[in-house]
C-alpha positions as protocol buffer text, in pm:
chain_id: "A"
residue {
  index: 1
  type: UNK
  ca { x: -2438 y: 1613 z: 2378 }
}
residue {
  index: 2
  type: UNK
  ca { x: -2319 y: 1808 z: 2079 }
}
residue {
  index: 3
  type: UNK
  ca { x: -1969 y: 1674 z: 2123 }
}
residue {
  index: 4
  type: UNK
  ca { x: -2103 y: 1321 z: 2182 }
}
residue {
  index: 5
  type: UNK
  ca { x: -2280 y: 1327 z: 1819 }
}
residue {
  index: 6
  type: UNK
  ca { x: -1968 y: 1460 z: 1616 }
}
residue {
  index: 7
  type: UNK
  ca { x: -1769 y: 1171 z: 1843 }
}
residue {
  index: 8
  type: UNK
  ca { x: -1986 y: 928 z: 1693 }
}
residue {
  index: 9
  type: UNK
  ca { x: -1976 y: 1092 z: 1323 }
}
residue {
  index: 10
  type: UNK
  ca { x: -1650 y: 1115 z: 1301 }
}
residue {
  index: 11
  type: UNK
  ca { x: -1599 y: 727 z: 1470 }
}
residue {
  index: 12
  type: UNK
  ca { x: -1855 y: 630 z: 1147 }
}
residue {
  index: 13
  type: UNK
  ca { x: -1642 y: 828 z: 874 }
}
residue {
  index: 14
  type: UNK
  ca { x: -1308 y: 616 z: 999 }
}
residue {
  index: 15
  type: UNK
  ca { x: -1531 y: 313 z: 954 }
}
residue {
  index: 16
  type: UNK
  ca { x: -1611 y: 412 z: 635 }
}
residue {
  index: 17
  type: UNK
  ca { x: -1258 y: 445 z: 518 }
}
residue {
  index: 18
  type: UNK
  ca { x: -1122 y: 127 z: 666 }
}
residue {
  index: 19
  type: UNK
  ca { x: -1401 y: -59 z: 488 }
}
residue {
  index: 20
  type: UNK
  ca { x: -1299 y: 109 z: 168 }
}
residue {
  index: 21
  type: UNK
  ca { x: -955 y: 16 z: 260 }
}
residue {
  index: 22
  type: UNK
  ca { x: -1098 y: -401 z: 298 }
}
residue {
  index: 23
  type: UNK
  ca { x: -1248 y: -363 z: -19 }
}
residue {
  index: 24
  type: UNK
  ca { x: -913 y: -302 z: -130 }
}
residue {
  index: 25
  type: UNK
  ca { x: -737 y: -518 z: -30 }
}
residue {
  index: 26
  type: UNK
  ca { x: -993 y: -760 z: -192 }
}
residue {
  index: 27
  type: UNK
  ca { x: -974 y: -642 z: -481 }
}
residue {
  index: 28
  type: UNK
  ca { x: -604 y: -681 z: -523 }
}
residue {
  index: 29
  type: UNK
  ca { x: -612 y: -1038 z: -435 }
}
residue {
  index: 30
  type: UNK
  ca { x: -403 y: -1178 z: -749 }
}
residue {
  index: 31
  type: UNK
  ca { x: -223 y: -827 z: -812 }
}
residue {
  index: 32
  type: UNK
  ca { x: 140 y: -932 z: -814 }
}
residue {
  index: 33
  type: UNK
  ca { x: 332 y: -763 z: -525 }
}
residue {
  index: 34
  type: UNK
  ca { x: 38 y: -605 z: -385 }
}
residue {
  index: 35
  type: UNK
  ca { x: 101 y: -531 z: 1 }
}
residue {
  index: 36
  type: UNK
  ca { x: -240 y: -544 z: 219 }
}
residue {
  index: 37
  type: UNK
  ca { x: -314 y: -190 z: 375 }
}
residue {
  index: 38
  type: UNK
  ca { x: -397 y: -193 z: 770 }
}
residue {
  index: 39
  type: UNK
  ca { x: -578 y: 38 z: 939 }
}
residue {
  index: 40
  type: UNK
  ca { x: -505 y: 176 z: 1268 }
}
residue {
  index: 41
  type: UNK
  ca { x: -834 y: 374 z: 1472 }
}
residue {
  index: 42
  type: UNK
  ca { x: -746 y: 611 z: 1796 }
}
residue {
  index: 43
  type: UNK
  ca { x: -899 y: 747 z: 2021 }
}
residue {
  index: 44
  type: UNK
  ca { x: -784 y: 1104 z: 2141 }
}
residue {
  index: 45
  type: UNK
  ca { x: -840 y: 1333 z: 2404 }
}
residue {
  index: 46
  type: UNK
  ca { x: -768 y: 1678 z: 2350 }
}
residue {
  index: 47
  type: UNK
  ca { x: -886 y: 1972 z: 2555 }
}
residue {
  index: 48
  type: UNK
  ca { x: -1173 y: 1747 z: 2670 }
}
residue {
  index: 49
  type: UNK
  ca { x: -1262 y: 1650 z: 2333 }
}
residue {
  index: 50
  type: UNK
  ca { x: -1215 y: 1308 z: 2233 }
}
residue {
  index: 51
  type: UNK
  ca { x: -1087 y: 1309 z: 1861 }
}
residue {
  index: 52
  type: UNK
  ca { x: -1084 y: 1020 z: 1612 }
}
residue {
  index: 53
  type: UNK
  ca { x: -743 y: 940 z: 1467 }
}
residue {
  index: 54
  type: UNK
  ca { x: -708 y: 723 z: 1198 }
}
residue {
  index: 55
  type: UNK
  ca { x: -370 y: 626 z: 1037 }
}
residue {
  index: 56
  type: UNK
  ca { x: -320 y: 357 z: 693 }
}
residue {
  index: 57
  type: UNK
  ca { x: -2 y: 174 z: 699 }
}
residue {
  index: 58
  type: UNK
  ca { x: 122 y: -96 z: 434 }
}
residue {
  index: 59
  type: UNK
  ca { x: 168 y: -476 z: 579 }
}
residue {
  index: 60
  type: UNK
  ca { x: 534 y: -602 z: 390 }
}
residue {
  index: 61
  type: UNK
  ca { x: 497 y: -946 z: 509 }
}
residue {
  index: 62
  type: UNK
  ca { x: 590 y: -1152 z: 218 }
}
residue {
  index: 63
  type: UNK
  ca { x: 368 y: -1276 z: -58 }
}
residue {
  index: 64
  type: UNK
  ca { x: 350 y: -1640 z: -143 }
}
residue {
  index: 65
  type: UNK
  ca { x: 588 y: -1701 z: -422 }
}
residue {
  index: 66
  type: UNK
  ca { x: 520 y: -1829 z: -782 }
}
residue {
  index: 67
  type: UNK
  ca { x: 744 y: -1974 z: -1045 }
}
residue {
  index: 68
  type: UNK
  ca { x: 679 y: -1831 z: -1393 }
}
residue {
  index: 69
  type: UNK
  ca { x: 995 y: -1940 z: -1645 }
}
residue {
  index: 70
  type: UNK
  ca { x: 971 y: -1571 z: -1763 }
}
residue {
  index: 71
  type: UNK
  ca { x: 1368 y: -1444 z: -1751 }
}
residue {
  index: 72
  type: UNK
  ca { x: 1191 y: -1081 z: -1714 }
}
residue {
  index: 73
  type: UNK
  ca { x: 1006 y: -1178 z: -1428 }
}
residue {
  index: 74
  type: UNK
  ca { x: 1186 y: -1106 z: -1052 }
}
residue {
  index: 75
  type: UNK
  ca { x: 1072 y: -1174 z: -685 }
}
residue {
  index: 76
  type: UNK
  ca { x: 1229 y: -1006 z: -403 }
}
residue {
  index: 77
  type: UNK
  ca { x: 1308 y: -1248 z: -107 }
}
residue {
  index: 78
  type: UNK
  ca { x: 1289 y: -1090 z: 198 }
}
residue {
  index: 79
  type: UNK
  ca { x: 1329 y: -743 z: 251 }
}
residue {
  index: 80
  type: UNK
  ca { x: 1369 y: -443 z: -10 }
}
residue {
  index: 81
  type: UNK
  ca { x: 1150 y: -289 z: -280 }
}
residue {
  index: 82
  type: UNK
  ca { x: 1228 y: -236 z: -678 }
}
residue {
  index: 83
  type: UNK
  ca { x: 1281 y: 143 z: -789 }
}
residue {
  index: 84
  type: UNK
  ca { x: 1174 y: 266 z: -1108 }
}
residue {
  index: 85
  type: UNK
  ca { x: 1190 y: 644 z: -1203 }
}
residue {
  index: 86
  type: UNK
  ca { x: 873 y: 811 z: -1353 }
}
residue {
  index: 87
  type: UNK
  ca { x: 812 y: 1009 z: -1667 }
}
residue {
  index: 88
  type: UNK
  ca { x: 844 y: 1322 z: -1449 }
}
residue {
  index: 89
  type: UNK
  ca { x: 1170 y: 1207 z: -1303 }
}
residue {
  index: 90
  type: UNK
  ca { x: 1008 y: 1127 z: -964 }
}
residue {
  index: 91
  type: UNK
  ca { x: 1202 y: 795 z: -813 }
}
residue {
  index: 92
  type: UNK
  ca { x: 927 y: 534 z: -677 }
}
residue {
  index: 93
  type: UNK
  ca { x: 942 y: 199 z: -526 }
}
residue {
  index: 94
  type: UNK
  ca { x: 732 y: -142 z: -612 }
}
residue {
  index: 95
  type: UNK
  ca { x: 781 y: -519 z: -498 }
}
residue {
  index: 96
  type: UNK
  ca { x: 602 y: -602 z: -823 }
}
residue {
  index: 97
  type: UNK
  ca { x: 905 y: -700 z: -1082 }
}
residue {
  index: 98
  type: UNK
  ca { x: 695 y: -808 z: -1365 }
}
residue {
  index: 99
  type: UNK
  ca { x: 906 y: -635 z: -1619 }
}
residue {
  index: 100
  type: UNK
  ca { x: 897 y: -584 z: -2005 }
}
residue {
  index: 101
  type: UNK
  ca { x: 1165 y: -398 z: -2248 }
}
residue {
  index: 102
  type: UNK
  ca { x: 1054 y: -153 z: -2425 }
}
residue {
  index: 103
  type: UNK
  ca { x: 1121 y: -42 z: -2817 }
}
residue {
  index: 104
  type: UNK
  ca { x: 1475 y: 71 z: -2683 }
}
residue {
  index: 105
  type: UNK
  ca { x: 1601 y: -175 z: -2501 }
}
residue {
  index: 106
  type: UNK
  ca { x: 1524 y: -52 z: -2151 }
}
residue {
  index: 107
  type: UNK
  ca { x: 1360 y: -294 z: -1884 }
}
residue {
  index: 108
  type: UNK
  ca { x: 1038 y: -133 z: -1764 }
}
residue {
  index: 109
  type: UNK
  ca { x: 729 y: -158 z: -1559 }
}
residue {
  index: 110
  type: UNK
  ca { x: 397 y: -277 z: -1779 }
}
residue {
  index: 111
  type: UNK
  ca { x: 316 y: 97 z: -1725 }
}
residue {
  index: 112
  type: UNK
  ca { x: 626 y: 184 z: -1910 }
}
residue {
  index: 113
  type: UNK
  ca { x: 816 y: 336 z: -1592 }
}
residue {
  index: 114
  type: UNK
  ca { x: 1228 y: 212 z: -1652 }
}
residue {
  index: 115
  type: UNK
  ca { x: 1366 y: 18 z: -1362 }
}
residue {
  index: 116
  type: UNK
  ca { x: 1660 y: 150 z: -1195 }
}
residue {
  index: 117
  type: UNK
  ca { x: 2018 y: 20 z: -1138 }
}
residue {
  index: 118
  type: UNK
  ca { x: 2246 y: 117 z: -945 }
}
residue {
  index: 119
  type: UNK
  ca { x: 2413 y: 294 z: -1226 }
}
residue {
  index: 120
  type: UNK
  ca { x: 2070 y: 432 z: -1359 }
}
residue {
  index: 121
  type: UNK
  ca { x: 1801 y: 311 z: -1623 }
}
residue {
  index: 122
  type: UNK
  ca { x: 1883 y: -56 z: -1688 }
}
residue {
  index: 123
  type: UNK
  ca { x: 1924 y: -128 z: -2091 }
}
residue {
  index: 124
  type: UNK
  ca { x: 1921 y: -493 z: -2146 }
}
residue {
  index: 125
  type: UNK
  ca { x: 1965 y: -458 z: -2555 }
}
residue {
  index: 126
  type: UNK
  ca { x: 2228 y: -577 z: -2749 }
}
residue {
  index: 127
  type: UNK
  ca { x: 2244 y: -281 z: -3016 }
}
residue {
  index: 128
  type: UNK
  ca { x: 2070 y: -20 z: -2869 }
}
residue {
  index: 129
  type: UNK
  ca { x: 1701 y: -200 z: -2991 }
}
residue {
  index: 130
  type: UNK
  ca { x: 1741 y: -587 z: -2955 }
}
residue {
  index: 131
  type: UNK
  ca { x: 1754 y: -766 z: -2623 }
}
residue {
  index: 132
  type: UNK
  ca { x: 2004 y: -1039 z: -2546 }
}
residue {
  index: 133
  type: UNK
  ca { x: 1979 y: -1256 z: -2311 }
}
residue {
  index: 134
  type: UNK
  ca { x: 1950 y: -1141 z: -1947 }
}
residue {
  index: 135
  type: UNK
  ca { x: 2036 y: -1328 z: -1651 }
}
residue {
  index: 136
  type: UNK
  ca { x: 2044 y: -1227 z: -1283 }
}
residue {
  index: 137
  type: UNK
  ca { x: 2296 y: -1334 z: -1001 }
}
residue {
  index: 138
  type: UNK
  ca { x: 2056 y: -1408 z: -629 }
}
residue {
  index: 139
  type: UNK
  ca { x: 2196 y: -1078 z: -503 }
}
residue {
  index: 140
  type: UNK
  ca { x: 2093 y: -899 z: -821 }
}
residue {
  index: 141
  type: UNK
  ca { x: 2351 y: -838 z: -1097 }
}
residue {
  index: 142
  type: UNK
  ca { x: 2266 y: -834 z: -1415 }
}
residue {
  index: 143
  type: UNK
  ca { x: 2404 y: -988 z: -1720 }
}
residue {
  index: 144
  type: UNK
  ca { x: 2329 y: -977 z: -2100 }
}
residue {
  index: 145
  type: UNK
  ca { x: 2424 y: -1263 z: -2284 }
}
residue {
  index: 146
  type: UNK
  ca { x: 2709 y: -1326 z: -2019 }
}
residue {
  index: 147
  type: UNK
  ca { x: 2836 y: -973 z: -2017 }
}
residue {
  index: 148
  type: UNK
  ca { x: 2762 y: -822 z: -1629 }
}
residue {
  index: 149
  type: UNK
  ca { x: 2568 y: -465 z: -1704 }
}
residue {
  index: 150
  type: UNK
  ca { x: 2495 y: -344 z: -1358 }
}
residue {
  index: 151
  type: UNK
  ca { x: 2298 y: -431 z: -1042 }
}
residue {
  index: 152
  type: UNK
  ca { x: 1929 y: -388 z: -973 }
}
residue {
  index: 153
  type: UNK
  ca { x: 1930 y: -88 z: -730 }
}
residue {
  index: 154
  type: UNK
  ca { x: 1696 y: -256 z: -434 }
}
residue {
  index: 155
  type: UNK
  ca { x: 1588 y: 21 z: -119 }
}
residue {
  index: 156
  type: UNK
  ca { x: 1485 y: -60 z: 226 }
}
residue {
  index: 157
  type: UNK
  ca { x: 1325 y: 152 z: 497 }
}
residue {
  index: 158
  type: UNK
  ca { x: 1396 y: 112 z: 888 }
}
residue {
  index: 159
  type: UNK
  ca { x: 975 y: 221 z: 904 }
}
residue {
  index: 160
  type: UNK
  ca { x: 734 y: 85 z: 648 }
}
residue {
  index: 161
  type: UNK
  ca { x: 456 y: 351 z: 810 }
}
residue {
  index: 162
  type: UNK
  ca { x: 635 y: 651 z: 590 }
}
residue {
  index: 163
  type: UNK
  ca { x: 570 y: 485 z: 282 }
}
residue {
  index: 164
  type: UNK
  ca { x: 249 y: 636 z: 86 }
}
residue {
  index: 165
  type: UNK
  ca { x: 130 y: 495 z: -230 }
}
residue {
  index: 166
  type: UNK
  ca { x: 93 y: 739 z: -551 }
}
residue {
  index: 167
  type: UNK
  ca { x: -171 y: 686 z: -806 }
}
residue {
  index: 168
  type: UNK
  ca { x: -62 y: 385 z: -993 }
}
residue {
  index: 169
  type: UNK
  ca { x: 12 y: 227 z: -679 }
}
residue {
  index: 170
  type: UNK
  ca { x: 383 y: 257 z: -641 }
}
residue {
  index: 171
  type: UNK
  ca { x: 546 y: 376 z: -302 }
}
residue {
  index: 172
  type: UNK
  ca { x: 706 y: 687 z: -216 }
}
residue {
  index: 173
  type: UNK
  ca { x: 841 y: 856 z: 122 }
}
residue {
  index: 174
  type: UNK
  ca { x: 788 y: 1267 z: 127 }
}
residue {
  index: 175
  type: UNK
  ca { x: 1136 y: 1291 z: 268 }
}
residue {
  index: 176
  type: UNK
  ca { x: 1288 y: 1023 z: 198 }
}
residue {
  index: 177
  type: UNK
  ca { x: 1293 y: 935 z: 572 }
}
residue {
  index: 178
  type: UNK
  ca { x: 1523 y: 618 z: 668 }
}
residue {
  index: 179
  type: UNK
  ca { x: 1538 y: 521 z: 291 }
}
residue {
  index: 180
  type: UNK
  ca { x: 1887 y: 251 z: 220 }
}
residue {
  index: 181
  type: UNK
  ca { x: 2014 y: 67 z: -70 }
}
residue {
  index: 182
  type: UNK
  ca { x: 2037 y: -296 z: -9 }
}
residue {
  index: 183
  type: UNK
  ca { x: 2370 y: -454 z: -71 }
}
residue {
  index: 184
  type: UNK
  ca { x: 2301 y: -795 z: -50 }
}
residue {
  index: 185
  type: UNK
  ca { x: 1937 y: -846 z: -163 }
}
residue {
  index: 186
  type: UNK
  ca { x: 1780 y: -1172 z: -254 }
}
residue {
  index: 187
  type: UNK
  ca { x: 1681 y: -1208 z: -644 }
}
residue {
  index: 188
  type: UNK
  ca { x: 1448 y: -1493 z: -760 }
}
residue {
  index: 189
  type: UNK
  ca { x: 1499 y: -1489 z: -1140 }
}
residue {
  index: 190
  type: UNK
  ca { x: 1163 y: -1625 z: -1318 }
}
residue {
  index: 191
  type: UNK
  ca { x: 970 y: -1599 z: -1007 }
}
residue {
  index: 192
  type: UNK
  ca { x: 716 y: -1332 z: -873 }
}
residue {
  index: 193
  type: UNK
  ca { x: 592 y: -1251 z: -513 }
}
residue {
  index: 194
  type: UNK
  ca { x: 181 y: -1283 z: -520 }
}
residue {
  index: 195
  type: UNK
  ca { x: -44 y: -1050 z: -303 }
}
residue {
  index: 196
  type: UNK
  ca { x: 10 y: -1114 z: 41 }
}
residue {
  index: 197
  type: UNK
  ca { x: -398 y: -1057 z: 101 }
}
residue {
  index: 198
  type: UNK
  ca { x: -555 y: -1306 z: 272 }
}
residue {
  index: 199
  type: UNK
  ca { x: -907 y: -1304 z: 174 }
}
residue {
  index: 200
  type: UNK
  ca { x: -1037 y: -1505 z: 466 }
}
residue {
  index: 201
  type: UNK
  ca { x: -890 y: -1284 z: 707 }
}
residue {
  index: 202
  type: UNK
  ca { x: -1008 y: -947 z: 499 }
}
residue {
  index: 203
  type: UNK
  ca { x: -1389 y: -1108 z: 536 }
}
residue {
  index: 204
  type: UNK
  ca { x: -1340 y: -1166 z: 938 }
}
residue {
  index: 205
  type: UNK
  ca { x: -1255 y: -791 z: 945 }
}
residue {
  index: 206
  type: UNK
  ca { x: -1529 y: -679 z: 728 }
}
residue {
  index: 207
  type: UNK
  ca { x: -1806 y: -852 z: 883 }
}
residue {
  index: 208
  type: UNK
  ca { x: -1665 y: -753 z: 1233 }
}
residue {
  index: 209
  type: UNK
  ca { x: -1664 y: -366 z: 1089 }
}
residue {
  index: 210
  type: UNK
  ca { x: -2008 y: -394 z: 974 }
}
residue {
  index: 211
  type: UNK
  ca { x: -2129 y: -477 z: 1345 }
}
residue {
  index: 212
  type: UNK
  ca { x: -1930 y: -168 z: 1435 }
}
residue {
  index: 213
  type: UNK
  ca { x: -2092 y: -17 z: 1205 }
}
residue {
  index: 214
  type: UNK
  ca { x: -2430 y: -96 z: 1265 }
}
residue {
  index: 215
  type: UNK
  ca { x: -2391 y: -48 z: 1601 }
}
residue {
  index: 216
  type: UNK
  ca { x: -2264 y: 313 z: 1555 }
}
residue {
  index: 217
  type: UNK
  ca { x: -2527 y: 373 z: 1303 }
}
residue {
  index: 218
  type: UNK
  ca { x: -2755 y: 296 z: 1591 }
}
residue {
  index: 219
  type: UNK
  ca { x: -2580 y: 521 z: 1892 }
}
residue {
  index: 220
  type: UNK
  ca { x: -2638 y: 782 z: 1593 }
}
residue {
  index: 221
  type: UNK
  ca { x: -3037 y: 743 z: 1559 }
}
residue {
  index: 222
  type: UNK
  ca { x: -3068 y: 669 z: 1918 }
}
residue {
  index: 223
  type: UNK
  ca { x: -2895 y: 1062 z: 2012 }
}
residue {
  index: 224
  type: UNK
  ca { x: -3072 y: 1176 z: 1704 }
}
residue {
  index: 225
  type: UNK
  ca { x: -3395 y: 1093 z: 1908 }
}
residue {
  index: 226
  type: UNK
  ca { x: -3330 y: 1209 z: 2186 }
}
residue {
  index: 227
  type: UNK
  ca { x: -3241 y: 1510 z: 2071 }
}
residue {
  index: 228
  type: UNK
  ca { x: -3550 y: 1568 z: 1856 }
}
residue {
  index: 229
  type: UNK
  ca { x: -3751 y: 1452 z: 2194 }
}
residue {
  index: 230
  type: UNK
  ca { x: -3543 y: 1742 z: 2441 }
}
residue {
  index: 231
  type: UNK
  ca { x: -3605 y: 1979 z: 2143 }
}
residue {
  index: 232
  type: UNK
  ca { x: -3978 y: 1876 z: 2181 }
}
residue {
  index: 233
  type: UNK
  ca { x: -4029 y: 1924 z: 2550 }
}
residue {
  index: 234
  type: UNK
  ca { x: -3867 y: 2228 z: 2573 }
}
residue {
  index: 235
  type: UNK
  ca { x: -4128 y: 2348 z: 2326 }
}
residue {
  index: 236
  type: UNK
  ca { x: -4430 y: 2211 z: 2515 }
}
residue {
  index: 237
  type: UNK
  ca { x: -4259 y: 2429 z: 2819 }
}
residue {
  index: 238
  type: UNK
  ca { x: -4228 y: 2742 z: 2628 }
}
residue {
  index: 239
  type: UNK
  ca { x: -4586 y: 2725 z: 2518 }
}
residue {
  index: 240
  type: UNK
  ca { x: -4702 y: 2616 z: 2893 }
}
């Protein structure tokens, strides 16, 4: 009975997190790039136990996307993912190309991290401060005021599931496990790729988890009281 009541514990703690995983996903409705998060609940037997496995895994179906004008704006088309490289030197991945240039000329993230060509940190200025004009091919190169600078460095991975997101919500693999430069990616200048959330769908699968919920909330009370009522009786026998 013990076993049964961590079973069902442990089954309402993986609820918990894939409803905070919904919630999400809700909330990132009009971030730009955002990729939907799916959760994936097993159940495993070990040694007689059964054991609750959960696992979080991004969904890179496509976004819907939206023409903007803005030359520093760039949607991926198909596969692929941006990389940027962080303060720290750390090399991260984002579908999100809303860029900016900062005070020298680089082309950056709106958190400031500097997008990556294939060559290294993209500058797009003419002197060293000013930016020219910048123009990109459909398979990514990139020129400034008609002179070709380098190519946006796109990556691909034969398994989405490695991917983890860090803090600011950029993607990273630990090792770098099946990671590829694309050779032949798709550029949409002046365009971004929306969230791909789709909000009707995230409420179906949050008002389905709260029946789960409830239910397991109830399985919960219902060994709770029977386990208060066995503690009972074998009382009463003691005392008898």
């Amino acid at each position: 009975m013990d076993i049964r009541f961590d079973e069902l514990k442990e089954t309402l703690k993986s609820q918990e997190r894939k409803l905070d995983v919904i919630s999400n996903n809700l909330s990132n409705i009009n971030s730009t790039g955002f990729k939907r998060e799916l959760v994936f609940i097993e159940l495993l037997r070990d040694k007689g136990k059964d054991l609750v496995s959960m696992k979080i895994v991004p969904d890179f179906r496509e976004g819907p996307l939206e023409k903007t004008d803005n030359p520093l704006d760039f949607a991926i088309s198909g596969r692929g993912l941006f990389a940027v490289i962080k303060s720290d030197g750390e090399e991260r991945y984002t579908r999100n190309g809303h860029f900016k240039v900062d005070e020298e000329g680089f082309l950056v993230t709106p958190t400031g991290e500097k997008v990556l060509g294939k060559s290294g940190p993209i500058n797009v200025s003419i002197d060293g401060l000013k930016p020219g004009k910048v123009e990109v091919s459909p398979f990514g190169r990139i020129y400034v005021d008609s002179e070709y600078i380098d190519d946006f460095k796109i990556v691909d991975f034969e398994d989405y599931s490695v991917l983890r997101k860090d803090r600011e919500g950029f993607y990273y693999a630990g090792n770098r496990s099946g990671l590829r430069e694309v050779e032949e990616p798709h550029i949409i200048q002046g365009t971004l790729e929306a969230s791909n959330v789709n909000p009707v769908d995230e409420m179906i699968e949050m008002i389905t988890l709260h029946r789960h919920f409830e239910s397991t909330q109830k399985a919960i009370k219902a060994l709770d009281e029977q386990l208060r009522k066995t503690v009972n009786d074998v009382g009463k026998y003691k005392t008898a």
